[in-house]
Amino acid sequence: MTEQSSERHSGGITDANRRSLRVRIAMKSDVGRVRSENQDFAIVAADAETNKGHLMIVADGMGGHKGGATASRIAANSIRDLYVSSEGEDVAAILRDAIEQANASIYRQAAENEDLEGMGTTTSVLLIRDDHAWTGHVGDSRIYRFRGGETEQMTDDHSLVATMVREGLLSAEEAETHPRRNVLQRSMGVSSDVDADVAGPIDLVPGDRFLLCSDGLHGLVNSGEMAEIIGDQDIEAAAEKFVDLALERGAPDNVTVIVAAVDEAEDGAGVEPAPASAAAEQDRSKPVEPKMGASGCLLRTLLIALAFVALAGSFFLLVAGDLFVSWFSNAP
Ligand code: CA
């Protein structure tokens, strides 16, 4: 995908006549059926938190013991932090800069720590801000857009086989089973510099659906199946279905998806906050600690008071017992 100038459209961000769009986001990640560790990492930073649109990131780490999981986390967290704290209106430039700085950070930490040597990660970023979208991308995770029955892969895989397909040296079918299909030509953290693909602003249309995913999904589920699943109005259910389908098919790799739905705001109230909690680390296989309500707090205070009384009582009995024993043994 070629880079687009953001100059021409950047006025769109402050355009008072912009459409009111409602954005819903769901994400899910699973370790899969073969791997022991989930080295994928996904983040959603919602507009309600950032006031700068909805930022979605999928990163698929690679590199032995500790490295892969560390690289994907550094990439996603750094890009989010850099984007949120950025100033200026040139969103494409901000995303590119954030990706480049995140790359340098992974590279530096890999050089400083023997355990992390050689770590790297893919990174795919989708930003939905007002009525435009931007993408930033390195590696072979993917971003798809589904619009009016058409499916578009918005990102190019930076893999050896994808290049061979583009150059006509390999068919798409051959690429799917090629023994070197995991070889990446571009990834984050393996060199001090990175060449990221950044695109946008891209106009949004009510009804647009987006999917960000790691290769643990797109290696197992084809684009026709994706379009069918993403047609579900319940995007939480859609995210679940994607992961379930990968698991059904053996899920040899970690599977991560973010689903975003863009619709006309019903009451014209504008973009609503994403249901996914801001910047949540996604591993839904782990139970989420429920937040304690007011009644929970009261119960906890009572239990602590009871425990204290019980403790004080036992101490009293212990001292009293001791006194009695010493009085009895010293008694004439
Ligand atoms: Ca993977």
Coordinates of C-alpha atoms and ligand atoms in Angstrom, one line a residue:
M1 CA 0.0 0.0 0.0
T2 CA 1.4 3.4 -0.9
E3 CA 1.8 6.3 1.4
Q4 CA -0.7 9.0 0.9
S5 CA -0.2 12.7 1.6
S6 CA -2.0 13.8 4.7
E7 CA -1.9 17.4 3.9
R8 CA -4.8 17.4 1.5
H9 CA -7.3 15.9 4.0
S10 CA -6.0 17.0 7.3
G11 CA -8.7 19.6 7.6
G12 CA -11.1 16.7 7.9
I13 CA -10.1 16.4 11.6
T14 CA -11.5 19.8 12.5
D15 CA -14.3 19.9 9.9
A16 CA -17.4 21.0 11.8
N17 CA -19.7 19.4 9.2
R18 CA -18.2 15.9 9.7
R19 CA -20.6 13.0 10.0
S20 CA -21.3 11.5 13.4
L21 CA -20.1 8.0 13.4
R22 CA -20.4 5.3 16.1
V23 CA -17.4 3.1 16.6
R24 CA -17.6 -0.3 18.4
I25 CA -14.5 -2.4 19.0
A26 CA -13.9 -5.9 20.2
M27 CA -10.7 -7.8 20.6
K28 CA -9.6 -11.3 21.5
S29 CA -6.4 -13.2 21.8
D30 CA -5.6 -16.9 22.4
V31 CA -2.4 -18.8 22.8
G32 CA -3.7 -21.5 20.4
R33 CA -3.4 -25.3 20.6
V34 CA 0.3 -25.8 20.2
R35 CA 2.3 -22.9 21.6
S36 CA 2.9 -22.6 25.4
E37 CA 3.1 -18.8 25.4
N38 CA 1.1 -16.1 23.7
Q39 CA 3.6 -13.8 22.0
D40 CA 0.9 -11.8 20.3
F41 CA -0.2 -8.6 21.9
A42 CA -3.2 -6.3 21.2
I43 CA -4.2 -3.0 22.5
V44 CA -7.2 -0.7 22.1
A45 CA -6.8 2.9 23.3
A46 CA -10.4 4.3 23.1
D47 CA -11.3 7.8 22.1
A48 CA -12.9 8.3 25.6
E49 CA -9.4 7.9 27.1
T50 CA -7.2 9.6 24.5
N51 CA -9.6 12.1 23.0
K52 CA -7.6 11.4 19.8
G53 CA -9.7 8.7 18.2
H54 CA -9.6 5.0 18.6
L55 CA -6.1 3.5 18.3
M56 CA -5.9 -0.3 17.7
I57 CA -2.7 -2.3 17.5
V58 CA -1.9 -6.0 16.9
A59 CA 1.7 -7.1 17.3
D60 CA 3.0 -10.6 16.8
G61 CA 6.3 -11.2 18.5
M62 CA 9.1 -13.5 17.5
G63 CA 12.3 -14.7 19.0
G64 CA 13.0 -17.4 21.5
H65 CA 12.8 -17.4 25.2
K66 CA 11.1 -14.1 26.5
G67 CA 12.1 -12.2 23.4
G68 CA 8.9 -12.4 21.3
A69 CA 6.4 -11.5 24.0
T70 CA 8.7 -8.6 25.1
A71 CA 9.0 -7.2 21.6
S72 CA 5.3 -7.2 20.9
R73 CA 4.5 -5.5 24.2
I74 CA 7.2 -2.8 23.7
A75 CA 5.9 -2.1 20.2
A76 CA 2.2 -1.8 21.1
N77 CA 2.7 0.1 24.4
S78 CA 5.3 2.5 22.9
I79 CA 3.2 3.3 19.9
R80 CA 0.2 4.0 22.0
D81 CA 2.1 6.2 24.5
L82 CA 3.9 8.1 21.7
Y83 CA 0.6 8.6 19.8
V84 CA -1.4 9.7 22.9
S85 CA 1.3 12.2 24.0
S86 CA 1.9 13.5 20.5
E87 CA 1.2 17.1 19.4
G88 CA 0.2 18.3 15.9
E89 CA -2.4 17.4 13.3
D90 CA -0.3 15.4 10.8
V91 CA -1.6 12.0 11.9
A92 CA 0.3 10.0 9.3
A93 CA 3.6 11.6 10.3
I94 CA 2.9 11.0 14.0
L95 CA 2.1 7.3 13.4
R96 CA 5.3 6.9 11.3
D97 CA 7.4 8.6 14.0
A98 CA 5.8 6.4 16.8
I99 CA 6.5 3.2 14.8
E100 CA 10.1 4.3 14.2
Q101 CA 10.7 5.2 17.8
A102 CA 9.1 1.9 19.0
N103 CA 11.4 0.0 16.6
A104 CA 14.5 1.8 18.0
S105 CA 13.4 1.0 21.6
I106 CA 13.0 -2.8 20.8
Y107 CA 16.4 -2.8 19.0
R108 CA 18.1 -1.0 21.9
Q109 CA 16.6 -3.4 24.6
A110 CA 17.6 -6.4 22.5
A111 CA 21.1 -5.1 22.3
E112 CA 21.3 -4.4 26.0
N113 CA 19.9 -7.7 27.3
E114 CA 21.3 -11.1 26.3
D115 CA 18.0 -12.8 27.0
L116 CA 16.2 -10.6 24.5
E117 CA 18.8 -10.8 21.7
G118 CA 17.3 -11.1 18.2
M119 CA 13.7 -10.4 19.3
G120 CA 11.4 -8.8 16.9
T121 CA 7.7 -8.2 16.1
T122 CA 5.2 -7.4 13.5
T123 CA 3.0 -4.3 14.1
S124 CA -0.3 -3.3 12.5
V125 CA -1.9 -0.1 13.7
L126 CA -5.4 1.2 12.8
L127 CA -6.5 4.6 13.9
I128 CA -10.1 5.7 13.5
R129 CA -10.4 9.4 14.3
D130 CA -13.5 11.4 13.5
D131 CA -14.6 10.2 10.0
H132 CA -11.2 9.0 8.8
A133 CA -8.9 6.1 9.2
W134 CA -5.1 5.7 9.1
T135 CA -3.0 2.6 9.0
G136 CA 0.6 1.9 10.0
H137 CA 2.2 -1.4 9.3
V138 CA 5.4 -3.6 9.4
G139 CA 5.4 -7.4 9.0
D140 CA 2.8 -9.9 8.2
S141 CA -0.1 -9.2 10.5
R142 CA -2.9 -7.8 8.5
I143 CA -5.7 -5.1 8.4
Y144 CA -8.8 -5.8 6.3
R145 CA -11.6 -3.5 5.4
F146 CA -15.1 -4.9 4.6
R147 CA -17.3 -2.5 2.7
G148 CA -20.5 -3.2 0.7
G149 CA -19.6 -6.8 0.0
E150 CA -16.0 -6.0 -0.9
T151 CA -13.1 -7.3 1.1
E152 CA -9.8 -5.3 0.9
Q153 CA -6.6 -6.3 2.5
M154 CA -5.3 -2.8 3.5
T155 CA -1.7 -4.0 4.3
D156 CA 0.9 -5.8 2.3
D157 CA 2.7 -8.7 4.0
H158 CA 6.4 -8.0 4.3
S159 CA 7.2 -11.6 3.8
L160 CA 9.4 -13.4 1.3
V161 CA 6.5 -15.4 -0.2
A162 CA 4.3 -12.3 -0.5
T163 CA 7.1 -10.6 -2.5
M164 CA 7.5 -13.7 -4.6
V165 CA 3.7 -13.6 -5.3
R166 CA 3.8 -9.9 -6.2
E167 CA 6.7 -10.6 -8.6
G168 CA 4.9 -13.5 -10.2
L169 CA 7.4 -16.1 -9.0
L170 CA 4.8 -17.9 -6.9
S171 CA 1.0 -18.4 -7.0
A172 CA -1.1 -17.3 -4.0
E173 CA -2.0 -21.0 -3.4
E174 CA 1.7 -22.1 -3.5
A175 CA 2.5 -19.3 -1.0
E176 CA 0.0 -20.7 1.5
T177 CA 2.0 -23.9 2.0
H178 CA 5.5 -22.7 1.1
P179 CA 8.1 -23.9 3.6
R180 CA 9.5 -20.4 4.0
R181 CA 6.2 -18.6 4.4
N182 CA 7.2 -17.4 7.9
V183 CA 10.3 -15.6 6.7
L184 CA 9.8 -11.8 7.1
Q185 CA 11.6 -9.2 5.0
R186 CA 10.6 -6.4 7.3
S187 CA 9.9 -6.5 11.1
M188 CA 10.3 -4.3 14.1
G189 CA 13.4 -4.4 16.3
V190 CA 15.8 -6.3 14.2
S191 CA 17.6 -3.3 12.9
S192 CA 18.1 0.3 14.2
D193 CA 15.8 1.6 11.4
V194 CA 12.5 0.4 10.0
D195 CA 10.6 1.3 6.9
A196 CA 6.9 1.4 7.9
D197 CA 4.0 1.5 5.5
V198 CA 1.7 4.4 6.6
A199 CA -1.5 5.3 4.8
G200 CA -4.3 7.8 5.4
P201 CA -6.5 9.7 5.9
I202 CA -8.9 7.2 4.4
D203 CA -12.6 8.2 4.3
L204 CA -14.9 6.1 6.5
V205 CA -18.4 5.1 5.3
P206 CA -21.1 4.0 7.8
G207 CA -21.2 0.2 7.7
D208 CA -17.4 -0.2 7.3
R209 CA -16.0 -3.2 9.2
F210 CA -12.3 -3.6 10.0
L211 CA -10.3 -6.6 11.1
L212 CA -6.8 -6.6 12.5
C213 CA -5.3 -10.0 12.9
S214 CA -2.1 -11.9 13.4
D215 CA -1.1 -14.7 10.9
G216 CA -2.4 -17.2 13.5
L217 CA -5.8 -16.2 12.1
H218 CA -5.2 -15.3 8.4
G219 CA -3.2 -18.4 7.9
L220 CA -6.2 -20.5 8.7
V221 CA -9.3 -18.5 7.8
N222 CA -9.8 -17.2 4.3
S223 CA -11.2 -13.8 3.3
G224 CA -14.6 -15.2 2.3
E225 CA -15.0 -16.8 5.8
M226 CA -13.8 -13.5 7.3
A227 CA -16.5 -11.5 5.4
E228 CA -19.2 -13.9 6.6
I229 CA -18.2 -13.8 10.3
I230 CA -17.7 -10.0 10.3
G231 CA -21.2 -9.5 9.1
D232 CA -22.4 -10.4 12.6
Q233 CA -23.9 -7.3 14.2
D234 CA -22.6 -8.5 17.5
I235 CA -18.9 -7.7 17.1
E236 CA -17.9 -9.5 20.4
A237 CA -19.5 -12.6 19.0
A238 CA -17.6 -12.1 15.7
A239 CA -14.3 -11.7 17.5
E240 CA -15.1 -14.9 19.4
K241 CA -16.0 -16.8 16.2
F242 CA -12.7 -15.9 14.6
V243 CA -10.7 -17.3 17.4
D244 CA -13.0 -20.4 17.7
L245 CA -12.6 -21.1 14.0
A246 CA -8.8 -21.0 14.3
L247 CA -8.9 -23.3 17.4
E248 CA -11.2 -25.7 15.5
R249 CA -8.6 -25.9 12.8
G250 CA -5.8 -26.7 15.2
A251 CA -4.4 -23.2 15.9
P252 CA -0.7 -24.0 15.6
D253 CA 0.1 -20.4 16.3
N254 CA -1.2 -17.6 18.7
V255 CA -4.4 -16.1 17.4
T256 CA -5.3 -12.4 17.9
V257 CA -8.1 -10.3 16.4
I258 CA -9.5 -6.8 16.8
V259 CA -12.8 -6.2 15.1
A260 CA -14.0 -2.6 14.6
A261 CA -17.5 -1.6 13.4
V262 CA -18.3 1.9 12.1
D263 CA -21.9 2.9 11.9
E264 CA -24.0 6.0 11.6
A265 CA -24.6 7.4 15.1
E266 CA -28.3 6.8 15.9
D267 CA -28.8 10.0 17.9
G268 CA -26.1 12.1 16.2
A269 CA -24.2 12.0 19.5
G270 CA -21.0 11.1 17.7
V271 CA -18.3 8.5 18.4
E272 CA -19.1 6.4 21.4
P273 CA -16.4 4.9 23.6
A274 CA -15.2 1.5 22.7
P275 CA -16.6 -1.3 24.9
A276 CA -13.1 -2.8 25.2
S277 CA -11.4 -1.3 28.2
A278 CA -8.7 1.2 27.3
A279 CA -5.3 -0.3 26.6
A280 CA -6.4 -3.6 28.0
E281 CA -3.9 -6.4 27.6
Q282 CA -5.8 -9.1 25.9
D283 CA -5.7 -12.6 27.1
R284 CA -9.3 -13.4 27.7
S285 CA -8.4 -17.0 28.7
K286 CA -7.4 -15.4 32.0
P287 CA -10.4 -14.5 34.2
V288 CA -10.9 -10.8 34.7
E289 CA -10.9 -9.6 38.4
P290 CA -14.3 -8.2 39.0
K291 CA -14.3 -4.7 40.4
M292 CA -15.6 -4.5 44.0
G293 CA -18.8 -2.4 44.4
A294 CA -19.9 -0.4 47.5
S295 CA -21.5 -3.5 49.1
G296 CA -18.4 -5.5 48.5
C297 CA -16.3 -2.8 50.3
L298 CA -18.6 -3.0 53.4
L299 CA -18.4 -6.8 53.5
R300 CA -14.7 -6.6 53.3
T301 CA -14.5 -4.1 56.2
L302 CA -16.8 -6.4 58.3
L303 CA -14.7 -9.4 57.6
I304 CA -11.4 -7.6 58.5
A305 CA -13.1 -6.4 61.8
L306 CA -14.2 -10.0 62.6
A307 CA -10.8 -11.4 61.8
F308 CA -9.3 -8.8 64.1
V309 CA -11.7 -9.6 67.0
A310 CA -10.9 -13.3 66.5
L311 CA -7.2 -12.7 66.6
A312 CA -7.4 -10.5 69.8
G313 CA -9.6 -13.2 71.4
S314 CA -7.1 -16.0 70.7
F315 CA -4.3 -13.9 72.0
F316 CA -6.2 -13.2 75.3
L317 CA -6.9 -16.9 75.7
L318 CA -3.3 -17.7 75.1
V319 CA -2.0 -15.2 77.7
A320 CA -4.7 -16.2 80.2
G321 CA -3.9 -19.9 79.7
D322 CA -0.2 -19.2 80.2
L323 CA -0.9 -17.3 83.4
F324 CA -3.0 -20.2 84.7
V325 CA -0.4 -22.8 83.8
S326 CA 2.4 -20.8 85.6
W327 CA 0.1 -20.2 88.6
F328 CA -0.8 -23.9 88.8
S329 CA 2.8 -25.1 88.4
N330 CA 4.1 -22.6 91.0
A331 CA 1.2 -23.4 93.4
P332 CA 2.3 -25.0 96.6
Ligands
CA1 CA 2.3 -15.6 14.5

